[in-house]
Coordinates of C-alpha atoms and ligand atoms in Angstrom, one line a residue:
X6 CA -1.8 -173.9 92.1
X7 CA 1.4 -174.9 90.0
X8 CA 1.3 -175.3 86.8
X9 CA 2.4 -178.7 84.7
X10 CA 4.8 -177.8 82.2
X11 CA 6.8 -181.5 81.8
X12 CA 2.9 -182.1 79.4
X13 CA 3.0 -181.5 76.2
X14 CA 0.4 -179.3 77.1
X15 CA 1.1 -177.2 79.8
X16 CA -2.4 -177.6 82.9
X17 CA -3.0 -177.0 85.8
X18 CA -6.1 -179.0 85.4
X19 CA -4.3 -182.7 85.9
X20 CA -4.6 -183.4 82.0
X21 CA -2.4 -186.6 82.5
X22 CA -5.6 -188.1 84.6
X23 CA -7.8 -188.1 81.6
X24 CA -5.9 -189.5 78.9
X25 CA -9.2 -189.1 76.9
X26 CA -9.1 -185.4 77.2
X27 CA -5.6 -185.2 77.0
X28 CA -5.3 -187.1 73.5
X29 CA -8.2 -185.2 71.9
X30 CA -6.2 -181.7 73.0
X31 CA -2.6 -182.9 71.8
X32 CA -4.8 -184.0 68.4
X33 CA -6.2 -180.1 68.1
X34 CA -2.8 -179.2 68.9
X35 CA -1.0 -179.6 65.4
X36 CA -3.9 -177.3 63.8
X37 CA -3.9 -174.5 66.5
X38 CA 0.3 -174.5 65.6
X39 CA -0.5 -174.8 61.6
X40 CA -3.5 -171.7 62.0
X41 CA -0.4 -169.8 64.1
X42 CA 2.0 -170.6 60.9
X43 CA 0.1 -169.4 58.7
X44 CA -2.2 -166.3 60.6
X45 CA 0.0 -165.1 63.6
X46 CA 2.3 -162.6 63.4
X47 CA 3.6 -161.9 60.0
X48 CA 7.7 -163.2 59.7
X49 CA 8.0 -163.5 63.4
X50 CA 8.9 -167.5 63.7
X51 CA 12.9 -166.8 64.6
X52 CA 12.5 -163.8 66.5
X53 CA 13.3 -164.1 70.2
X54 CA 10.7 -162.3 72.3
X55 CA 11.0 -161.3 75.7
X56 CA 7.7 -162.9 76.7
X57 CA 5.5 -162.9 79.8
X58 CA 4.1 -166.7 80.5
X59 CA 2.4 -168.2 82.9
X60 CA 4.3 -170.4 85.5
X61 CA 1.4 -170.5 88.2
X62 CA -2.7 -168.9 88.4
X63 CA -1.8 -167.1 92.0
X64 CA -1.5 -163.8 92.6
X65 CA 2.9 -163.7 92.0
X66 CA 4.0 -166.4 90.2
X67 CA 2.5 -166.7 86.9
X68 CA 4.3 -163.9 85.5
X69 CA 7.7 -165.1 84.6
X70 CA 10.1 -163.6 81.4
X71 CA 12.1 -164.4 79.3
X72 CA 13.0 -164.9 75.2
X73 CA 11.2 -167.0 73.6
X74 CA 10.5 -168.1 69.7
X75 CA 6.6 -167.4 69.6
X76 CA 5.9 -170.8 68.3
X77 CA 7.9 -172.6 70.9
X78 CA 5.9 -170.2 73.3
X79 CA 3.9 -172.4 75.8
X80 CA 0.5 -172.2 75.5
X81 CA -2.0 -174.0 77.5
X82 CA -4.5 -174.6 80.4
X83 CA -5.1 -172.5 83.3
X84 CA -8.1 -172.2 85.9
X85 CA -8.0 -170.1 88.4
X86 CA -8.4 -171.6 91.8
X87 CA -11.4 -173.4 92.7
X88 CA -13.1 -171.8 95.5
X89 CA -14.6 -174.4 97.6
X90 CA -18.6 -174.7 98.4
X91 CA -18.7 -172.0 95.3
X92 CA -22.6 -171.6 94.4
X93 CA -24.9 -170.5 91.3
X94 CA -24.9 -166.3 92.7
X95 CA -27.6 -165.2 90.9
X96 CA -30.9 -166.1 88.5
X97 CA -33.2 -169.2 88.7
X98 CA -30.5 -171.3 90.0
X99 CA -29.1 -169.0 92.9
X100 CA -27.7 -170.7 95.8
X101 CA -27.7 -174.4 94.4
X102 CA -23.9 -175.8 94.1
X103 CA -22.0 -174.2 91.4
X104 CA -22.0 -176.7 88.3
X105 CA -18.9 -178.8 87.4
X106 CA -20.4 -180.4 84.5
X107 CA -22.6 -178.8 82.1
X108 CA -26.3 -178.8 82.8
X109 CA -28.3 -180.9 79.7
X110 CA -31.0 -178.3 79.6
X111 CA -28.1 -175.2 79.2
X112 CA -25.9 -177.2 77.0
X113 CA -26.7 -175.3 73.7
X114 CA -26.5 -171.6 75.6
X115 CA -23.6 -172.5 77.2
X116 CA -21.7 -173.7 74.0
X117 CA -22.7 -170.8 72.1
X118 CA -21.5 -168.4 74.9
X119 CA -18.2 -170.5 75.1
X120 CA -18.0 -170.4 71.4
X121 CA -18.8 -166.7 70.8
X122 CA -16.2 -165.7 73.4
X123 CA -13.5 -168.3 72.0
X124 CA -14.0 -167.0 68.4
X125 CA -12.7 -163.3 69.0
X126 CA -9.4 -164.5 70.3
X127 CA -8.1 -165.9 67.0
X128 CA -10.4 -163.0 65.2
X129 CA -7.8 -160.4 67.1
X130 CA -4.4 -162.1 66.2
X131 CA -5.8 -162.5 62.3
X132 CA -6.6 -158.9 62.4
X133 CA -3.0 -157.8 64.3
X134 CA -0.7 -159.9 62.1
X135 CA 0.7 -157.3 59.7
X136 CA 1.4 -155.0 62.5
X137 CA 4.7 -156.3 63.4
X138 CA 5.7 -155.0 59.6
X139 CA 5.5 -151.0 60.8
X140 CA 6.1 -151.2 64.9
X141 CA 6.8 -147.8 66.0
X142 CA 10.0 -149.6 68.5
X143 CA 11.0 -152.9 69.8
X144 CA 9.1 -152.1 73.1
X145 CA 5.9 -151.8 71.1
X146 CA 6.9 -154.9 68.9
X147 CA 7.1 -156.8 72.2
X148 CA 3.9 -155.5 73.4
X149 CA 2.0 -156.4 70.3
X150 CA 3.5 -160.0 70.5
X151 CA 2.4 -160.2 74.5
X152 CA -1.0 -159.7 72.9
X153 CA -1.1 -162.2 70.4
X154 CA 0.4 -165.1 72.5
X155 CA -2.2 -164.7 75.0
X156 CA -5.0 -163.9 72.8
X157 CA -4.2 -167.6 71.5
X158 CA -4.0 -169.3 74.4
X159 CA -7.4 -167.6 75.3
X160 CA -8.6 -169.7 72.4
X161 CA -7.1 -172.7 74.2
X162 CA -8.9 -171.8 77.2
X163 CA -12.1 -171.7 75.6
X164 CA -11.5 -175.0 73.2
X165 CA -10.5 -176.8 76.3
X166 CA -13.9 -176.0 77.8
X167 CA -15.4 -177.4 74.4
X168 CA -13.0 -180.6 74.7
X169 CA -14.0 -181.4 78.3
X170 CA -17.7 -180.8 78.6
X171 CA -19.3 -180.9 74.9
X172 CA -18.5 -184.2 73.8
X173 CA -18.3 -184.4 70.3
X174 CA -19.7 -181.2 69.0
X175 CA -17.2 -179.6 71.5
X176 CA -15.0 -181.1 69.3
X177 CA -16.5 -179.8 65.8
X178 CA -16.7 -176.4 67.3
X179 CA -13.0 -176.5 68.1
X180 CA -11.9 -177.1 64.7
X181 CA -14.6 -174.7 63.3
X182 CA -12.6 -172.1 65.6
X183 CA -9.3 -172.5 63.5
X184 CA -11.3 -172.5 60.5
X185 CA -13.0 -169.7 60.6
X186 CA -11.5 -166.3 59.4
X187 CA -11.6 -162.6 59.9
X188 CA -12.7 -160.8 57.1
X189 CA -13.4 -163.5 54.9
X190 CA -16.0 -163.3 53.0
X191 CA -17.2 -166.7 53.1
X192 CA -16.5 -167.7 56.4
X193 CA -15.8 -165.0 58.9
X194 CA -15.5 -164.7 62.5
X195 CA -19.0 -164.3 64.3
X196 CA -19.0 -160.6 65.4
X197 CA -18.5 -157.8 63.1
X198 CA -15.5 -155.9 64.9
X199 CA -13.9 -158.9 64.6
X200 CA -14.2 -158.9 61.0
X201 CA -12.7 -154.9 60.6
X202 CA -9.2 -154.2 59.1
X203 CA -6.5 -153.6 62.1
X204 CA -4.5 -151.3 59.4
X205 CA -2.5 -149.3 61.1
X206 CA -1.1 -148.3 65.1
X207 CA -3.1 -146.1 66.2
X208 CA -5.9 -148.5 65.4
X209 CA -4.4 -151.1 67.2
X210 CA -4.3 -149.0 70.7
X211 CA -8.1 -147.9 69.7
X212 CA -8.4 -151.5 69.3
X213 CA -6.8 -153.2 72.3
X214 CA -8.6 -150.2 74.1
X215 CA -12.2 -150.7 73.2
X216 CA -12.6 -154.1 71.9
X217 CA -10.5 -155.5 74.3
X218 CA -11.8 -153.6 77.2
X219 CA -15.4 -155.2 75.3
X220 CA -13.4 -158.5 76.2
X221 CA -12.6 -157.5 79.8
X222 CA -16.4 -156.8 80.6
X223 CA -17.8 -159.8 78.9
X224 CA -15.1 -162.3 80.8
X225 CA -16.2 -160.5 84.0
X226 CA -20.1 -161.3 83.2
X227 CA -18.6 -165.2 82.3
X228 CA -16.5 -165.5 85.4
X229 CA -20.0 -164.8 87.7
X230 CA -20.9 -168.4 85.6
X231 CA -22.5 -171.0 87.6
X232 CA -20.5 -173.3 85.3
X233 CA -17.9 -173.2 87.4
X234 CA -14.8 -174.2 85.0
X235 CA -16.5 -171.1 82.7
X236 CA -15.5 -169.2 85.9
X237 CA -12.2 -169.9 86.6
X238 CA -11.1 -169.8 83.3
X239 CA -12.3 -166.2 83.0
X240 CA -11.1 -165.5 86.1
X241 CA -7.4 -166.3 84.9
X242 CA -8.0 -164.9 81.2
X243 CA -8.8 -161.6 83.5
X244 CA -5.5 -161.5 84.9
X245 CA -3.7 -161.3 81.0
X246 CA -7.1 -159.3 79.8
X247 CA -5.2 -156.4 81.9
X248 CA -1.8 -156.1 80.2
X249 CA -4.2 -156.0 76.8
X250 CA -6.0 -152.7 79.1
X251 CA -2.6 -151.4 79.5
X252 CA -0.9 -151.1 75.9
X253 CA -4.1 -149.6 74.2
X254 CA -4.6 -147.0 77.5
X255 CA -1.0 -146.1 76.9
X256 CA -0.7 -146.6 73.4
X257 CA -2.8 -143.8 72.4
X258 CA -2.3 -141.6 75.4
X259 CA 1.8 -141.4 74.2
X260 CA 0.4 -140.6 70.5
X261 CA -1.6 -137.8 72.4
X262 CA 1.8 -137.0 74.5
X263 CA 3.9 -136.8 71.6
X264 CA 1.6 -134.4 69.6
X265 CA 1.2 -132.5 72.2
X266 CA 5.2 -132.2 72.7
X267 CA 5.0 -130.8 69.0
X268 CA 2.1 -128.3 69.6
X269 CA 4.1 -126.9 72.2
X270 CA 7.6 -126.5 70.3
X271 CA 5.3 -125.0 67.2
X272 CA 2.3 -123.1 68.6
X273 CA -0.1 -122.6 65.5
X274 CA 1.9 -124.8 62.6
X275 CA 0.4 -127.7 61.4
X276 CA 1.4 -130.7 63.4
X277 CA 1.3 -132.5 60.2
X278 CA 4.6 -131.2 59.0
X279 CA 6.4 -132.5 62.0
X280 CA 5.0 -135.9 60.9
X281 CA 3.0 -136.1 64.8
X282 CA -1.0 -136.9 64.4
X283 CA -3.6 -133.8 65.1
X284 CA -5.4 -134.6 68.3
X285 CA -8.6 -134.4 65.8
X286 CA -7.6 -137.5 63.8
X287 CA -6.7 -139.5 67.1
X288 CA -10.5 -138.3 68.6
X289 CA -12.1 -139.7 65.1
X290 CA -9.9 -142.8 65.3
X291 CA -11.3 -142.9 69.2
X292 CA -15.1 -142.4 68.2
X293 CA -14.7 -145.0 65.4
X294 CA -13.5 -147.6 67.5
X295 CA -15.5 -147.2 70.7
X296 CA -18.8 -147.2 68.8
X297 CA -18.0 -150.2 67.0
X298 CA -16.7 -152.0 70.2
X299 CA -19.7 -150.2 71.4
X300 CA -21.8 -153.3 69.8
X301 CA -20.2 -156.1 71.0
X302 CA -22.9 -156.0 73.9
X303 CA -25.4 -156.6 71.5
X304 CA -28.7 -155.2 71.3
X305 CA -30.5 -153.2 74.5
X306 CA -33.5 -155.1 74.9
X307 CA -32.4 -158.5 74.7
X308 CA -34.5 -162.0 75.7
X309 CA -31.5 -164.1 75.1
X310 CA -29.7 -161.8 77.6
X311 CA -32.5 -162.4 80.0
X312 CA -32.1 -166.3 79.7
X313 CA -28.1 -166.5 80.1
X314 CA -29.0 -164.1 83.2
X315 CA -32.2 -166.5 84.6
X316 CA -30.4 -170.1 83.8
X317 CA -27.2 -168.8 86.0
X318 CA -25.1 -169.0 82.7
X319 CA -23.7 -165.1 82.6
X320 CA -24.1 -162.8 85.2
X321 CA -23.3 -159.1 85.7
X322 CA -20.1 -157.8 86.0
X323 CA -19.2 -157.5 90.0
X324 CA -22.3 -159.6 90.5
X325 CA -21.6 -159.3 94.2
X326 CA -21.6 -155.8 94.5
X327 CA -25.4 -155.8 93.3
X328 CA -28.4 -155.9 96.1
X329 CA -30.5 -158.2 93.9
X330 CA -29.0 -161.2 92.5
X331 CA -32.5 -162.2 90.9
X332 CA -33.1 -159.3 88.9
X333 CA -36.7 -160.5 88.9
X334 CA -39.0 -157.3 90.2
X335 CA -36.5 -154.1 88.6
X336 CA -36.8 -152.7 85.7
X337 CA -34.3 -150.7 83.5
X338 CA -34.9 -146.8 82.2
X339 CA -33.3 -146.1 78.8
X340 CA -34.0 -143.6 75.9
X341 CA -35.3 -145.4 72.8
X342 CA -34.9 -143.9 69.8
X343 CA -38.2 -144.3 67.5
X344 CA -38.2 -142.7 64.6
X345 CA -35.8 -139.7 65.2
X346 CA -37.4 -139.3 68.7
X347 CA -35.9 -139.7 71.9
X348 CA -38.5 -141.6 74.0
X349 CA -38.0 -143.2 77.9
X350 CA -39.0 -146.3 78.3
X351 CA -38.6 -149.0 80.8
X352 CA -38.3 -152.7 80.3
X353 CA -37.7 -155.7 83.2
X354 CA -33.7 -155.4 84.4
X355 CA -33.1 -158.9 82.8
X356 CA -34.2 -158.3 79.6
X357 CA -31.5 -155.0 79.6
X358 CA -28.8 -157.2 81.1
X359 CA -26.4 -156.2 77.7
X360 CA -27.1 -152.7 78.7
X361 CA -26.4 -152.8 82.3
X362 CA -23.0 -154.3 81.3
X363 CA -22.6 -151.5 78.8
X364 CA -22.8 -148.9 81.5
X365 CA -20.5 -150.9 83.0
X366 CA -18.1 -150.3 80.0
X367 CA -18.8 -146.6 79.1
X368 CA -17.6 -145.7 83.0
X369 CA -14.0 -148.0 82.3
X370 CA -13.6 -146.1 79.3
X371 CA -14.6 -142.5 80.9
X372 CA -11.8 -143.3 83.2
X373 CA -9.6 -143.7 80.1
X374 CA -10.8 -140.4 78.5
X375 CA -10.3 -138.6 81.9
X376 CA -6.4 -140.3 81.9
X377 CA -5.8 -138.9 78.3
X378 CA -7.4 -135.8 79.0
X379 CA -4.3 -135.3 82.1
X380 CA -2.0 -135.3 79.6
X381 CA -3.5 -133.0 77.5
X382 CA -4.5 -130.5 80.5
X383 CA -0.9 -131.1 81.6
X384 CA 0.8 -130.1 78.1
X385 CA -1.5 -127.0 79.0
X386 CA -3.1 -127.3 75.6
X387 CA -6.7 -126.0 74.6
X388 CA -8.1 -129.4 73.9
X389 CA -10.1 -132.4 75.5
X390 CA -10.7 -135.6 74.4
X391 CA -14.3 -136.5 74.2
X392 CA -16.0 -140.0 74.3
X393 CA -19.1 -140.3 72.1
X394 CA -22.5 -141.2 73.3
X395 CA -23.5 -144.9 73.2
X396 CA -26.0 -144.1 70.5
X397 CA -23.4 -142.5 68.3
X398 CA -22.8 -144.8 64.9
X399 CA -23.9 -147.8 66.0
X400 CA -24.7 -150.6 64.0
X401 CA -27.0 -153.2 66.3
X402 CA -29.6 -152.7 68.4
X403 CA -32.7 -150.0 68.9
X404 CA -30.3 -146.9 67.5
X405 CA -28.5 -148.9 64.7
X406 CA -29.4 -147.5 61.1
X407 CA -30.4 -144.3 62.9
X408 CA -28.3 -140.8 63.0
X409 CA -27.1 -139.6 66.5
X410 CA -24.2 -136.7 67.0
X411 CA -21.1 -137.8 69.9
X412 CA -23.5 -136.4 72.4
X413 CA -26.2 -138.3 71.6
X414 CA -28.8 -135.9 70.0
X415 CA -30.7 -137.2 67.0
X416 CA -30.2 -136.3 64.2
X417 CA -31.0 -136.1 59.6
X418 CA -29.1 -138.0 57.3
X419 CA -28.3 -134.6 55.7
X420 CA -27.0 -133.4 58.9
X421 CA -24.9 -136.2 59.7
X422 CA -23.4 -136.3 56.0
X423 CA -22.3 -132.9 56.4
X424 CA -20.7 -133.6 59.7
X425 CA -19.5 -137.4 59.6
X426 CA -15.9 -135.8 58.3
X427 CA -15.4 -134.3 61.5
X428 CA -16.6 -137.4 63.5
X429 CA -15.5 -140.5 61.6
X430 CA -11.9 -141.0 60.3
X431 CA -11.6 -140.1 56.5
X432 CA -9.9 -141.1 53.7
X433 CA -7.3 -138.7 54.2
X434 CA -6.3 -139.0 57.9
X435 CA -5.9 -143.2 57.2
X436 CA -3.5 -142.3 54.2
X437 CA -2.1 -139.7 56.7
X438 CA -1.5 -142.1 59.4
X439 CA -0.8 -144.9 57.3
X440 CA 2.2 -142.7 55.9
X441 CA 3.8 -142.8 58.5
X442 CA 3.9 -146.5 59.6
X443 CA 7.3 -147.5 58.9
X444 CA 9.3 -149.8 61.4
X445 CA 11.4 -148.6 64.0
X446 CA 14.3 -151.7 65.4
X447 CA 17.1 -149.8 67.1
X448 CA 16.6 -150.6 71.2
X449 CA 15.3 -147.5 73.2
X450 CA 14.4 -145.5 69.5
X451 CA 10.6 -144.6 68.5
X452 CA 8.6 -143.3 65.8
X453 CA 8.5 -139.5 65.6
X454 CA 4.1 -140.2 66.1
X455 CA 4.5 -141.8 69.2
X456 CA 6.3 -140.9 72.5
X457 CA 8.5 -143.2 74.4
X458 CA 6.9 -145.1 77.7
X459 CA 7.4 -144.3 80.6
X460 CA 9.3 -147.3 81.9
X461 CA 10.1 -150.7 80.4
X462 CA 8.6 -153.8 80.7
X463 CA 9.0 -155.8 83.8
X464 CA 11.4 -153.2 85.2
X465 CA 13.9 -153.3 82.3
X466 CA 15.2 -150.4 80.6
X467 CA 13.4 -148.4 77.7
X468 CA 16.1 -149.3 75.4
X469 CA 16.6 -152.9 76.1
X470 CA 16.3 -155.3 73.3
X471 CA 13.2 -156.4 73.3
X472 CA 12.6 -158.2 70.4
X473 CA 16.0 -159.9 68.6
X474 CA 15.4 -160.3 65.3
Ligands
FE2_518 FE1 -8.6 -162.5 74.9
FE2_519 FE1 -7.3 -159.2 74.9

């Protein structure tokens, strides 16, 4: 499937057939290029960027690189391949044909799903735009810039969706999207982690860790749809979804490597004074932002769930690798948490739906514990990373407002206020890490916090100029 880049708009969906479509996009255009102005990426607009874009959706050819300006970058509309005879896999609706247009008794679930997915990617670039300031190298500079170009042409996915299929509060919706921002008080972006402080870099790989990995497993769950261009635009967002994976995996596991380098030229000093981060502060920066990515998945027992599940709308992640694609007869074992107690309970499978994709997401991020762990283990240090239980410090659903340690246990207010300083980041290890944010631009140089990759981008060399500026 080649992609159209003579438009205005760059498609793969024919655009220039449906002039309609086409002239309400190119009139959203002028405001998604005024919101990047004024909340992308802090004093980029001249640098030349050696960018990843899309020239086709299979499996090769839609990675092509080269420099670009990031507002000249091309941002636009890609599906993945239609499969043909594709059919509704799971729910009320499973085995009619998959929908092309938007069924009138889903229309309001659907828009809010499409609408609650589209509203994080603009959250993410708002929250990312002063990182560029303090980026430990040009590689990282790059990366970061990879991530905000394709966060905001995953809001184009979405607000094409809106265009074509919700008439004119599609429309509304779309310009409530660019509207909207993080953090602000009086009209912030829908979900809460959207609405925290990106301050610093090792927030940033927490970040594109655990909220995006949130991101990867809800665009899995949306590309089961039976609204079939909901599918295939997930599908594709997917592919990008994994670079996102890769920087924040990486990102904090060369933190890890480079503090580790130090422990081992200095046994016992303070790695501090050699300006690297203590493993300690990088496992409190880790158990903040995985148990606020944590509820993204919203609540454990959850009857909307159940309905996007029964109308067909959002499935499970790897919906074909379950038995049961009706989920009618199962139920789902958890531990509620009523007051203080720990009490099993089991409720029908599609009322848990949020929970079964959250197992789904705390065995990804295992995996990325286990990979950070190797390095550690490897550096033959006396240390392992730890991810915290599901019911540690959460704010939504049953365990929110309630106590828990990283394994889970419950516990007082008084015990968790004497302990929260060795869980949650304090005062002093932001100021710490904040100190040492300053910007590194010679090619193939890096921050004395962070090690270097192992190998460039795209087969290039470390110390290739990644960003001109
Ligand atoms: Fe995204
Ligand atoms: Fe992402």
């Amino acid at each position: 499937m080649s992609i159209d880049y003579a438009s205005r708009i760059p498609n793969n969906v024919d655009l220039s057939g449906n002039r309609a479509l086409q002239r309400a996009l190119e009139h959203w255009q002028p405001g998604y290029q005024a919101w990047w102005a004024e909340m992308g990426p802090e004093g980029s607009r001249d640098f030349d960027v050696y960018l990843r874009t899309a020239v086709s959706v299979d499996a090769k050819g839609w990675a092509n690189f080269d420099y670009v300006k990031m507002p000249d970058y091309r941002w636009g509309i890609f599906l993945a391949a239609p499969e043909p005879g594709r059919t509704v896999n799971f729910g009320a609706h499973k085995g009619e044909p998959a929908w092309q247009e938007v069924p009138g008794e889903h229309r309001a679930n659907l828009r809010r799903l499409i609408v609650t997915q589209g509203d994080t990617e603009p959250a993410s670039v708002e929250q990312q735009r002063h990182l560029g300031l303090t980026a430990p190298s040009l590689y990282d500079l790059r990366n970061l810039f990879q991530v905000n170009v394709e966060e905001g042409r995953h809001l184009w996915a979405m607000v094409y969706l809106l265009h074509a299929h919700f008439g004119r509060d599609g429309r509304e919706e779309a310009e409530a999207l660019l509207e909207r921002r993080s953090g602000d008080a009086d009209n912030p972006r829908i979900l809460g982690a959207f609405n925290e402080r990106t301050p610093d870099w090792l927030s940033f790989f927490c970040f594109t860790t655990y909220t995006d990995r949130d991101g990867k497993f809800q665009l899995l769950a949306l590309a089961e749809s039976g609204f079939d261009p909901l599918a295939r635009t997930c599908r594709f967002m997917l592919t990008e979804e994994a670079h996102h994976m890769f920087v924040g995996q990486t990102g904090v596991g060369r933190v890890i490597q480079k503090t580790c380098e130090v422990m081992r030229a200095h046994p016992g000093a303070d790695v501090k004074a050699y300006g690297a981060i203590p493993l300690e502060v990088i496992q409190r920066y880790v158990n903040y932002w995985n148990s606020s990515s944590n509820d993204l998945f919203g609540a454990e027992i959850s009857s909307n769930s159940a309905n996007f599940f029964r109308s067909g709308l959002k499935g499970r992640a790897y919906e074909d690798k379950q038995a049961d694609h009706l989920a009618l007869e199962g139920v789902y074992a958890f531990e509620n948490l009523v007051d203080g107690k720990l009490v099993s309970e089991q409720v029908p499978l599609r009322n848990a739906m949020n929970e079964v994709l959250r197992d789904e997401y705390v065995h990804d991020n295992e995996k990325g514990v286990a990979y950070w762990n190797k390095i550690v283990e490897k550096a033959e240090i006396d240390f392992r990373f730890c991810l915290p239980h599901r019911r540690f410090n959460r704010s939504i659903g049953v365990y929110s407002g309630q106590r828990c340690d990283l394994d889970g246990n419950p516990i007082g207010e008084e015990q968790w206020n004497r302990r929260v300083a060795e869980w949650l980041p304090t005062p002093a290890d932001r100021a710490y890490v904040a100190s040492l944010m300053l910007p590194v631009r010679e090619p193939g140089r890096f921050a004395g916090w962070i090690a270097a990759p192992q190998r460039g981008i795209n087969s290039q060399p470390i110390e290739m100029e990644y960003v001109k500026l």
